[in-house]
Coordinates of C-alpha atoms in Angstrom, one line a residue:
M57 CA 11.5 18.1 9.5
E58 CA 8.2 15.7 8.9
I59 CA 7.8 11.8 10.4
I60 CA 5.8 9.7 8.2
M61 CA 4.9 6.9 9.9
T62 CA 4.1 3.4 8.0
L63 CA 2.1 0.5 9.7
T64 CA 1.6 -2.8 8.3
S65 CA 1.5 -6.7 8.4
L66 CA 4.5 -8.5 7.5
Y67 CA 2.2 -13.4 6.8
R68 CA 4.8 -16.1 6.5
G69 CA 3.9 -19.3 7.5
G70 CA 1.1 -17.8 9.2
R71 CA 3.4 -15.7 11.1
V72 CA 3.2 -12.0 11.8
L73 CA 5.6 -9.4 12.1
D74 CA 4.1 -5.5 12.6
P75 CA 7.3 -3.5 10.8
V76 CA 6.9 -0.1 11.8
V77 CA 8.9 2.2 8.6
C78 CA 10.0 5.5 10.0
P79 CA 12.1 7.3 7.4
H80 CA 12.0 11.7 7.1
G81 CA 10.0 13.9 6.0
I82 CA 12.8 15.8 3.9
D83 CA 14.7 12.8 3.3
R84 CA 14.4 13.1 -1.6
M85 CA 12.2 10.8 -3.2
S86 CA 14.3 8.2 -5.0
F87 CA 16.0 8.0 -0.7
L88 CA 12.3 7.1 0.6
N89 CA 11.5 4.1 -3.1
H90 CA 14.9 2.2 -1.4
H91 CA 13.4 0.1 1.7
L92 CA 16.9 -1.1 2.9
R93 CA 17.8 2.6 3.9
L94 CA 14.9 3.1 6.2
K95 CA 14.8 2.5 10.4
W96 CA 11.8 0.9 11.5
E97 CA 10.8 -0.6 15.0
T98 CA 8.9 -3.5 15.8
L99 CA 5.3 -4.0 17.3
C100 CA 4.3 -7.3 20.2
T101 CA 2.1 -8.4 19.4
L102 CA 0.0 -10.7 22.4
S103 CA 2.1 -13.7 23.3
D104 CA 0.0 -17.2 23.6
K105 CA 1.2 -16.9 27.5
F106 CA -1.6 -14.2 28.0
T107 CA -3.7 -17.0 26.6
D108 CA -2.6 -19.5 29.0
Y109 CA -2.4 -17.1 31.7
L110 CA -6.4 -16.2 31.6
K111 CA -6.7 -20.0 30.9
T112 CA -5.7 -20.7 33.9
R113 CA -7.0 -17.8 35.5
N114 CA -10.5 -18.3 34.6
N115 CA -11.0 -22.3 35.2
G116 CA -9.7 -23.4 32.1
K117 CA -12.7 -20.6 30.4
L118 CA -11.2 -18.1 28.0
P119 CA -12.7 -15.4 27.8
S120 CA -15.0 -13.0 25.1
D121 CA -13.8 -12.4 22.3
A122 CA -13.9 -8.8 22.3
F123 CA -12.3 -8.7 25.8
M124 CA -9.4 -9.8 23.6
T125 CA -9.7 -6.8 21.0
H126 CA -9.9 -5.0 23.8
C127 CA -6.7 -5.6 25.4
A128 CA -5.2 -5.8 21.3
R129 CA -5.3 -2.5 21.4
E130 CA -4.6 -1.4 24.7
V131 CA -1.5 -2.6 23.9
F132 CA -0.8 -1.6 20.8
H133 CA -1.6 2.1 22.1
A134 CA 0.9 1.1 25.4
Q135 CA 4.0 0.5 22.6
W136 CA 2.8 3.9 21.4
A137 CA 3.2 5.4 24.2
A138 CA 6.9 3.8 25.7
L139 CA 7.6 4.9 22.4
L140 CA 6.8 9.0 22.2
D141 CA 8.4 8.9 26.0
D142 CA 10.0 12.2 28.0
E143 CA 12.6 12.3 25.5
L144 CA 11.5 12.5 22.2
L145 CA 8.3 14.9 23.9
D146 CA 11.3 17.3 25.1
A147 CA 13.4 17.4 21.6
M148 CA 9.6 18.0 20.4
R149 CA 9.7 20.9 22.9
N150 CA 12.8 22.4 23.0
G151 CA 14.5 20.7 19.9
I152 CA 16.8 18.2 18.6
V153 CA 20.5 20.2 17.4
I154 CA 21.9 18.0 14.8
M155 CA 25.0 18.6 12.8
C156 CA 24.8 17.9 8.9
P157 CA 26.9 17.2 5.9
D158 CA 27.6 20.7 5.5
G159 CA 29.5 21.0 8.5
R160 CA 27.4 23.2 10.7
Q161 CA 24.8 22.4 13.4
R162 CA 21.4 22.8 13.2
R163 CA 17.6 22.5 15.0
F164 CA 15.4 19.7 14.6
Y165 CA 12.3 20.3 15.8
P166 CA 10.3 16.0 15.2
R167 CA 6.6 16.6 14.5
I168 CA 4.8 13.2 13.4
F169 CA 2.7 14.9 9.9
T170 CA 1.5 11.8 8.1
Y171 CA 0.5 7.8 9.3
S172 CA 0.6 5.6 6.1
A173 CA -1.5 2.9 7.4
D174 CA -4.5 0.5 5.7
Y175 CA -7.9 0.3 7.0
P176 CA -7.7 -2.1 9.8
E177 CA -3.6 -0.2 10.9
K178 CA -5.8 3.0 10.3
I179 CA -9.0 2.3 13.2
L180 CA -6.5 0.9 15.6
V181 CA -4.7 4.3 15.7
A182 CA -8.0 5.9 15.8
G183 CA -9.9 4.7 18.1
I184 CA -12.6 3.5 15.9
R185 CA -14.0 0.0 15.6
N186 CA -13.9 -1.6 12.5
N187 CA -16.6 -1.9 10.0
G188 CA -19.5 0.3 12.8
A189 CA -21.4 2.6 12.0
C190 CA -19.0 5.5 11.7
P191 CA -16.7 3.6 9.9
C192 CA -14.6 6.6 8.7
H193 CA -11.6 7.8 11.1
R194 CA -11.9 11.6 9.3
C195 CA -16.3 11.7 9.6
L196 CA -19.0 11.1 11.0
I197 CA -21.3 9.2 7.9
K198 CA -23.2 6.7 8.1
K199 CA -22.2 3.3 6.7
S200 CA -25.5 2.8 4.1
D201 CA -23.7 6.7 2.8
L202 CA -20.7 4.9 2.0
S203 CA -21.4 4.7 -2.1
N204 CA -22.1 9.0 -2.2
M205 CA -18.8 9.5 -3.0
G206 CA -18.4 12.6 -5.0
T207 CA -21.8 14.6 -4.6
P208 CA -22.4 17.2 -2.6
I209 CA -24.7 15.8 -0.2
D210 CA -21.5 13.5 0.2
D211 CA -18.7 16.7 0.6
R212 CA -21.8 18.1 2.7
Q213 CA -22.3 15.7 5.1
C214 CA -18.0 14.6 5.1
I215 CA -17.8 18.8 6.7
Q216 CA -18.9 17.9 9.9
Q217 CA -15.8 16.5 10.9
R218 CA -14.8 13.6 13.8
I219 CA -11.9 16.2 15.1
D220 CA -14.5 19.1 15.7
C221 CA -16.2 16.9 18.4
E222 CA -13.1 15.3 19.5
N223 CA -13.3 17.0 24.1
R224 CA -16.7 15.3 23.2
R225 CA -15.1 11.9 21.9
R226 CA -11.7 12.2 25.2
E227 CA -15.2 12.2 27.4
L228 CA -17.4 9.8 26.6
V229 CA -14.2 7.6 25.9
S230 CA -13.0 8.4 29.7
D231 CA -16.8 7.3 31.3
A232 CA -16.6 4.1 29.7
R233 CA -13.8 3.8 31.0
R234 CA -14.0 3.9 34.0
E235 CA -17.4 2.2 34.1
I236 CA -14.7 -0.7 33.1
F237 CA -12.8 0.1 35.5
E238 CA -15.2 0.9 38.2
N239 CA -18.5 -0.6 38.3
N240 CA -16.8 -3.5 36.6
Y241 CA -18.9 -4.0 33.2
A242 CA -18.3 -5.9 30.5
V243 CA -16.0 -4.1 27.3
D244 CA -19.4 -4.8 25.2
G245 CA -21.8 -4.3 27.8
T246 CA -25.0 -2.5 27.0
K247 CA -23.9 -0.3 29.3
V248 CA -20.0 0.2 27.2
E249 CA -21.8 0.0 23.7
G250 CA -24.6 2.9 25.7
L251 CA -21.7 5.9 25.4
L252 CA -20.0 4.5 22.2
K253 CA -21.3 2.7 20.1
S254 CA -22.8 5.7 18.0
Q255 CA -19.8 7.3 17.2
S256 CA -18.3 3.2 17.0
L257 CA -15.5 4.8 19.3
V258 CA -13.8 1.3 21.6
P259 CA -12.6 2.2 25.2
V260 CA -9.3 2.2 24.4
D261 CA -6.7 4.3 26.5
N262 CA -5.2 6.2 23.0
A263 CA -1.1 7.0 23.3
F264 CA -2.2 10.3 20.9
F265 CA -4.9 11.9 22.7
S266 CA -2.0 12.3 25.9
S267 CA -2.4 14.8 27.5
H268 CA 1.1 15.4 27.1
F269 CA 1.5 14.8 23.3
L270 CA -1.4 16.6 22.1
P271 CA 0.8 20.3 22.2
F272 CA 2.4 19.0 20.0
I273 CA 0.0 17.5 17.5
V274 CA -3.4 19.4 16.6
S275 CA -4.7 15.6 15.7
I276 CA -4.0 12.5 14.8
I277 CA -7.5 12.5 12.9
P278 CA -5.7 14.3 10.1
A279 CA -2.5 12.6 10.3
L280 CA -4.2 9.5 8.9
V281 CA -3.0 10.2 5.3
V282 CA -4.5 8.2 2.1
D283 CA -3.6 4.7 1.0
I284 CA -4.1 4.5 -2.7
L285 CA -2.0 0.4 -2.6
H286 CA -5.0 -0.7 -0.4
E287 CA -8.2 1.2 -0.6
F288 CA -7.3 0.8 -5.0
E289 CA -5.4 -0.8 -6.5
I290 CA -6.3 -3.5 -4.5
G291 CA -9.5 -2.7 -3.1
V292 CA -12.0 -1.4 -5.2
W293 CA -10.6 -1.5 -8.9
K294 CA -10.0 -5.3 -7.5
R295 CA -14.1 -5.6 -6.3
L296 CA -15.0 -4.3 -9.7
Y297 CA -12.0 -6.1 -11.5
I298 CA -14.2 -9.9 -9.5
H299 CA -17.1 -8.6 -11.2
L300 CA -16.6 -7.9 -14.7
I301 CA -15.3 -11.5 -13.8
R302 CA -18.4 -12.7 -12.3
L303 CA -20.5 -10.9 -15.7
L304 CA -17.9 -12.6 -18.5
E305 CA -19.4 -15.5 -16.7
A306 CA -22.7 -15.2 -16.0
F307 CA -22.9 -13.5 -19.7
S308 CA -20.5 -16.6 -21.4
Q309 CA -23.5 -19.2 -20.0
A310 CA -26.2 -17.4 -22.1
S311 CA -23.8 -17.5 -25.2
G312 CA -22.7 -20.6 -25.2
V313 CA -18.7 -19.1 -25.4
T314 CA -16.1 -18.8 -23.4
L315 CA -14.9 -14.4 -22.0
T316 CA -12.8 -15.4 -19.5
A317 CA -10.6 -17.4 -21.3
E318 CA -10.7 -14.7 -23.8
L319 CA -9.7 -12.0 -21.5
D320 CA -7.1 -14.6 -20.7
Y321 CA -5.6 -14.6 -24.7
R322 CA -5.8 -10.9 -25.4
Y323 CA -3.5 -9.7 -21.4
R324 CA -1.1 -12.5 -22.6
S325 CA -1.2 -10.7 -26.0
T326 CA -0.7 -7.6 -24.4
P327 CA 3.2 -6.8 -24.7
T328 CA 5.3 -5.3 -21.7
F329 CA 5.8 -1.2 -21.5
G330 CA 9.5 0.2 -20.3
R331 CA 11.3 -1.8 -17.8
D332 CA 9.0 -2.9 -15.7
A333 CA 5.2 0.5 -16.1
V334 CA 4.0 -2.4 -17.0
R335 CA 5.1 -6.6 -17.0
K336 CA 4.0 -9.1 -18.7
F337 CA 0.8 -11.4 -17.6
G338 CA 1.8 -15.8 -17.6
V339 CA -0.9 -17.0 -16.3
N340 CA -4.7 -16.9 -17.0
A341 CA -6.1 -13.1 -15.8
S342 CA -9.0 -14.2 -14.9
A343 CA -7.5 -17.0 -12.5
M344 CA -6.4 -14.1 -10.5
K345 CA -3.7 -16.7 -8.2
R346 CA -0.6 -15.0 -7.0
K347 CA -1.3 -11.4 -7.5
A348 CA -0.4 -8.2 -5.7
A349 CA -0.6 -5.4 -5.6
R350 CA 1.4 -4.2 -9.0
D351 CA 0.3 -6.8 -11.3
F352 CA -4.0 -5.6 -10.5
E353 CA -2.9 -2.3 -11.2
D354 CA -1.5 -4.0 -14.9
L355 CA -4.9 -5.5 -15.1
L356 CA -5.9 -1.9 -14.9
Q357 CA -3.9 0.1 -17.3
C358 CA -4.5 -2.7 -19.9
S359 CA -7.9 -2.9 -19.0
I360 CA -9.6 -1.5 -22.2
P361 CA -8.0 -3.1 -25.6
A362 CA -9.0 -6.9 -23.1
F363 CA -13.2 -6.6 -21.6
E364 CA -14.0 -4.7 -25.7
G365 CA -16.7 -6.0 -26.6
L366 CA -16.9 -8.8 -24.9
I367 CA -20.5 -8.4 -22.8
P368 CA -22.8 -6.9 -25.4
E369 CA -24.5 -3.2 -25.8
P370 CA -26.0 -1.5 -23.8
H371 CA -23.7 -2.4 -21.5
N372 CA -19.7 -2.4 -22.8
A373 CA -20.7 0.6 -23.6
G374 CA -20.7 2.0 -19.9
L375 CA -18.1 -0.4 -19.3
M376 CA -15.8 0.9 -21.4
K377 CA -17.1 4.2 -19.9
L378 CA -16.6 2.9 -16.4
L379 CA -12.3 2.0 -17.2
F380 CA -11.7 4.9 -18.9
I381 CA -12.5 6.9 -15.5
F382 CA -11.0 4.9 -13.2
C383 CA -7.8 4.0 -15.6
Q384 CA -7.1 7.8 -15.8
W385 CA -8.2 8.6 -11.5
H386 CA -5.9 6.0 -10.6
A387 CA -2.8 8.1 -13.4
L388 CA -3.7 11.6 -11.8
A389 CA -4.0 10.4 -8.3
K390 CA 0.4 8.4 -8.6
L391 CA 0.9 11.2 -9.9
R392 CA 4.6 12.1 -8.5
L393 CA 4.6 16.1 -9.6
H394 CA 0.5 18.0 -8.9
N395 CA -0.2 21.5 -9.6
D396 CA -3.7 23.6 -9.5
H397 CA -4.7 22.1 -12.8
T398 CA -3.9 18.6 -12.3
L399 CA -5.9 18.8 -8.5
D400 CA -8.4 19.8 -10.6
L401 CA -8.3 17.5 -13.0
L402 CA -8.5 14.8 -9.4
E403 CA -10.9 16.3 -8.1
Y404 CA -13.2 16.4 -11.3
A405 CA -12.3 12.3 -12.5
T406 CA -13.4 11.4 -8.3
T407 CA -16.8 13.2 -9.4
Q408 CA -17.4 11.1 -12.6
L409 CA -16.1 8.2 -11.1
G410 CA -17.8 7.6 -8.3
A411 CA -21.1 9.0 -10.3
H412 CA -19.8 6.2 -13.4
T413 CA -20.0 3.3 -10.4
R414 CA -23.5 4.2 -9.6
R415 CA -24.4 4.1 -13.2
F416 CA -22.8 1.0 -13.6
N417 CA -24.0 -0.9 -11.2
R418 CA -27.8 0.3 -11.3
D419 CA -28.1 -0.1 -15.2
T420 CA -24.9 -3.4 -15.8
C421 CA -24.8 -4.8 -11.6
S422 CA -28.3 -4.9 -11.3
Q423 CA -29.8 -6.0 -14.4
V424 CA -27.3 -9.6 -14.9
A425 CA -27.7 -12.3 -11.7
T426 CA -24.0 -13.1 -11.6
K427 CA -22.6 -15.6 -8.5
E428 CA -20.1 -15.8 -7.3
L429 CA -16.8 -17.6 -8.7
S430 CA -15.2 -20.8 -7.7
Q431 CA -12.6 -20.4 -6.4
E432 CA -14.9 -17.6 -4.1
A433 CA -17.0 -20.6 -3.4
E434 CA -14.0 -23.1 -2.7
A435 CA -12.7 -20.5 0.4
R436 CA -16.3 -19.9 1.7
A437 CA -16.9 -23.2 1.9
R438 CA -13.2 -24.1 4.2
R439 CA -14.4 -21.4 6.3
E440 CA -17.9 -22.4 7.4
A441 CA -16.0 -25.7 7.4
K442 CA -13.5 -24.2 10.7
G443 CA -16.1 -22.2 11.7
K444 CA -18.1 -25.9 12.3
G445 CA -15.5 -27.7 13.3
K446 CA -13.5 -30.4 12.3
G447 CA -15.4 -33.1 10.3
K448 CA -18.5 -30.6 9.2
A449 CA -17.4 -29.9 5.0
G450 CA -19.6 -26.7 4.5
S451 CA -20.7 -25.9 1.2
A452 CA -19.7 -24.9 -1.5
T453 CA -22.7 -25.2 -3.9
W454 CA -22.2 -21.0 -5.6
K455 CA -24.4 -18.1 -3.8
P456 CA -26.0 -14.9 -5.4
A457 CA -22.9 -11.6 -5.9
T458 CA -23.3 -8.7 -6.6
L459 CA -20.8 -6.1 -6.7
G460 CA -20.1 -4.7 -3.1
I461 CA -17.6 -1.9 -4.4
F462 CA -19.6 0.6 -2.3
T463 CA -17.4 -0.2 1.2
I464 CA -15.4 2.4 3.4
K465 CA -12.4 2.6 0.7
F466 CA -15.1 3.7 -2.1
H467 CA -15.5 6.2 0.2
Y468 CA -11.7 7.3 1.2
L469 CA -11.9 7.8 -2.6
G470 CA -13.0 11.5 -2.5
D471 CA -10.2 12.4 0.1
Y472 CA -7.1 12.4 -2.2
V473 CA -7.7 15.9 -3.8
A474 CA -7.3 16.9 -0.1
T475 CA -4.6 14.8 1.6
I476 CA -2.8 15.5 -2.1
R477 CA -3.1 19.5 -1.4
R478 CA -2.0 19.5 1.8
F479 CA 0.5 16.4 2.3
G480 CA 1.7 16.7 -1.8
T481 CA 1.7 13.6 -4.0
S482 CA 0.7 10.5 -3.0
D483 CA 3.7 8.3 -3.8
S484 CA 5.9 10.3 -0.8
Y485 CA 3.6 8.6 1.9
S486 CA 2.5 5.2 0.2
T487 CA 2.4 2.3 2.1
E488 CA 4.2 1.1 -1.1
I489 CA 7.4 2.5 0.9
G490 CA 6.4 0.1 3.5
E491 CA 5.8 -2.9 1.4
L492 CA 8.8 -3.6 -0.5
F493 CA 10.6 -3.1 3.4
H494 CA 8.7 -6.5 4.0
R495 CA 11.3 -8.4 1.3
L496 CA 13.9 -7.2 4.0
P497 CA 11.8 -9.0 6.9
K498 CA 11.0 -11.6 5.3
S499 CA 14.7 -13.0 4.1
W500 CA 15.2 -13.3 7.8
Y501 CA 13.0 -15.2 8.9
P502 CA 14.4 -18.5 7.4
R503 CA 17.3 -17.7 9.9
T504 CA 15.5 -18.4 13.3
D505 CA 14.1 -21.0 14.6
K506 CA 9.9 -20.6 13.3
Q507 CA 9.8 -20.0 16.8
D508 CA 10.6 -16.6 19.1
Y509 CA 11.9 -15.3 15.2
K510 CA 10.5 -12.1 17.1
E511 CA 13.9 -12.1 19.0
Q512 CA 15.9 -13.4 17.0
M513 CA 14.6 -11.6 13.9
T514 CA 15.6 -8.3 16.3
R515 CA 19.6 -9.7 16.8
I516 CA 19.9 -9.4 12.8
E517 CA 18.4 -6.3 11.8
R518 CA 19.7 -5.4 15.4
R519 CA 24.0 -6.7 14.4
Q520 CA 23.4 -5.4 10.9
A521 CA 23.0 -2.1 11.7
R522 CA 26.2 -2.1 13.8
L523 CA 27.6 -3.3 11.1
S524 CA 26.5 -0.7 9.0
L525 CA 27.2 1.7 11.6
I526 CA 30.7 0.5 11.8
R527 CA 31.1 0.8 8.1
S528 CA 30.0 4.6 7.9
Q529 CA 32.0 6.0 10.4
M530 CA 35.4 4.0 8.1
P531 CA 37.5 6.5 6.1
E532 CA 36.5 6.3 2.4
D533 CA 40.1 5.5 1.6
S534 CA 40.8 3.1 4.4
T535 CA 40.2 -0.3 1.7
G536 CA 43.5 -2.1 1.6
D537 CA 46.5 -3.2 -0.5
L538 CA 45.7 -5.3 -2.3
Q539 CA 47.7 -8.7 -0.6
M540 CA 48.7 -11.4 -4.0
G541 CA 48.1 -15.1 -2.3
G542 CA 51.3 -16.6 -4.2
E543 CA 53.8 -15.2 -7.1
S544 CA 51.4 -15.3 -10.2
E545 CA 52.9 -15.4 -13.8
G546 CA 52.2 -12.6 -16.2
L547 CA 51.3 -8.9 -15.6
S548 CA 50.3 -8.3 -11.5
L549 CA 47.5 -5.7 -10.0
I550 CA 50.1 -4.2 -9.0
E551 CA 52.1 -3.4 -12.2
A552 CA 49.0 -2.0 -14.3
G553 CA 48.2 0.4 -12.0
V554 CA 45.2 2.2 -12.1
E555 CA 45.9 3.4 -15.2
S556 CA 45.5 0.2 -16.5
R557 CA 41.6 -0.1 -18.3
Y558 CA 41.8 -3.8 -18.9
V559 CA 44.4 -6.6 -17.0
M560 CA 44.3 -9.6 -19.1
A561 CA 46.3 -12.4 -19.0
S562 CA 48.9 -13.6 -22.0
D563 CA 46.7 -15.8 -24.6
Q564 CA 47.5 -17.7 -27.8
N565 CA 44.3 -17.1 -29.4
Q566 CA 42.8 -14.7 -31.1
P567 CA 39.9 -13.5 -30.4
V568 CA 37.5 -11.9 -32.7
D569 CA 35.1 -9.5 -31.5
L570 CA 31.3 -9.9 -32.8
A571 CA 28.7 -7.1 -32.6
S572 CA 26.5 -7.2 -29.0
P573 CA 23.1 -9.3 -30.2
N574 CA 21.6 -7.6 -27.6
P575 CA 18.4 -5.5 -28.9
F576 CA 17.5 -3.4 -26.4
I577 CA 18.5 -0.1 -26.6
M578 CA 18.1 2.2 -23.4
D579 CA 17.2 5.9 -24.2
Q580 CA 17.8 7.8 -21.7
G581 CA 15.4 11.1 -20.0
T582 CA 13.6 13.3 -17.8
T583 CA 10.7 12.2 -16.5
H584 CA 7.2 15.0 -15.6
D585 CA 8.7 15.3 -11.3
E586 CA 12.3 16.0 -13.3
H587 CA 13.3 12.8 -11.7
N588 CA 16.4 10.9 -14.5
D589 CA 15.3 7.9 -16.1
M590 CA 15.6 5.6 -18.9
D591 CA 13.7 3.9 -21.7
Q592 CA 14.1 0.9 -22.8
E593 CA 13.4 0.0 -26.4
D594 CA 13.6 -4.1 -27.9
A595 CA 13.8 -3.9 -31.8
Y596 CA 12.6 -7.4 -32.0
E597 CA 9.1 -7.0 -29.9
H598 CA 8.5 -2.4 -29.9
A599 CA 10.5 -1.9 -32.8
D600 CA 7.8 0.7 -33.8
H601 CA 7.5 4.1 -31.8
D602 CA 6.4 7.6 -31.8
Y603 CA 6.8 11.0 -30.1
L604 CA 5.6 14.3 -29.8
D605 CA 6.3 16.8 -32.9
D606 CA 8.8 19.5 -32.7
M607 CA 5.9 21.5 -33.7
D608 CA 8.4 25.0 -33.7
D609 CA 10.7 23.4 -36.6
R610 CA 8.2 23.5 -39.3
E611 CA 5.3 25.9 -40.0
I612 CA 2.4 23.6 -41.0
I613 CA 1.9 19.7 -39.1
M614 CA 0.9 17.1 -40.4
H615 CA 0.3 15.0 -37.5
E616 CA 0.7 15.8 -34.0
E617 CA 3.2 12.8 -33.2
M618 CA 6.1 11.4 -35.5
Y619 CA 6.5 7.5 -36.1
G620 CA 9.3 5.4 -36.3
E621 CA 11.0 2.2 -36.5
I622 CA 13.8 1.3 -35.1

């Protein structure tokens, strides 16, 4: 039995809610993709009352930011320690008997195999600091070596796993906490930093490294799986796309042609594909306003024809190769059915992605002077003004900007093959499941008073859970009899019976059935992962189509594909 923990954050009007979604690993993917069927809990954060208490205790002075960060980490792990209670540990040790749908009782042993989260939550669970000297929770790679993803040097460095030194790691954290609580050293003092800074550790009592919990899980570090949504789609690819817009503006100044306008026109001219595979690009793609992860995914899938020929040679050839390998890697990483051959292809594509990215940065990005986009300069000016204080404006001048793609998210791309081999396809533990679940809490927020919203949203969730439980315990045939509100003319529903296909009122008109004006044709088929799906064909916009030719019907094959028109 597999339990997938997905920790994500919900932001709305400055409000934060941390839901933990816990589906069972034995559930079908079609079940997991329905976010309304998932079980969830919420984690508390430091409240404003705690800040008021500290201010009163320290005579109106607040402690340092490092102390507040330490308290937030302690609260997080204290809640996980409460969740990993003796009852759960007993179920892990002795199992729990559950009546299955087939009428047989079976004993299940719950385990935590995967924990899906974006980078801030990953380092919070792993007990390391954000963007420290060793930012990776799986290995001890240095920040300066993150650009070596896909090289033999990177593979050798990643062999030095953090999991191999867990005992030493716990000793360092224990010594640091002793200095804090017994010798009264600051959490960011020299004594504590000397023990922890070399491995980017933090002095937190990690609930997942408890002596009671360790016998049931080797380490939480391997369970922190990859996250293609945050690491690639709105991570590595988003950074590359933003820099491509900077390059277009730089070449526009040299040529006198607004290349971003041409890019927007090409994206707007791109037709849709399928029901939801590629959506219509309604606004300017270069503005990047209100873009979700699915929008950046569509931008990537249509990027090759959109960017082709916009920048001069030889930069255009290098960009086309880079975009092709990005699209290929993304398609292979999101496959819902893998075998050894596809994993070998993904491993090769990972090596190529790292090599082409470094080459593009060397041959193009370092040769063309680029500056911040207007929205980037304005956002930086607002941040500077907020830091300086009220009434002081920040600088809105455009500063030089580089590619900036070689971050910890770029380093994580080298872990996808090993993670898929160990835990299965990426869609089974993607944070997209948790992100889709955000629709439900967001619909609850307007029903609160906007103040004590967490408690009120919890009550709403409990109320809906009880109603769902009552509904599930009702017999299927307990729908009740139809009660007519009064006498009515014509054929009643009860007289019609269940055999009648239609119940139509008496009418003196003479209706004429017209052909449906719907131009869509729905074609059912099977996807590559052996799931039923339906393709949509439009007779107006997508009249042309092609299919693979059946090579068994003819001895001589003129072409690999057959073409047709609706």
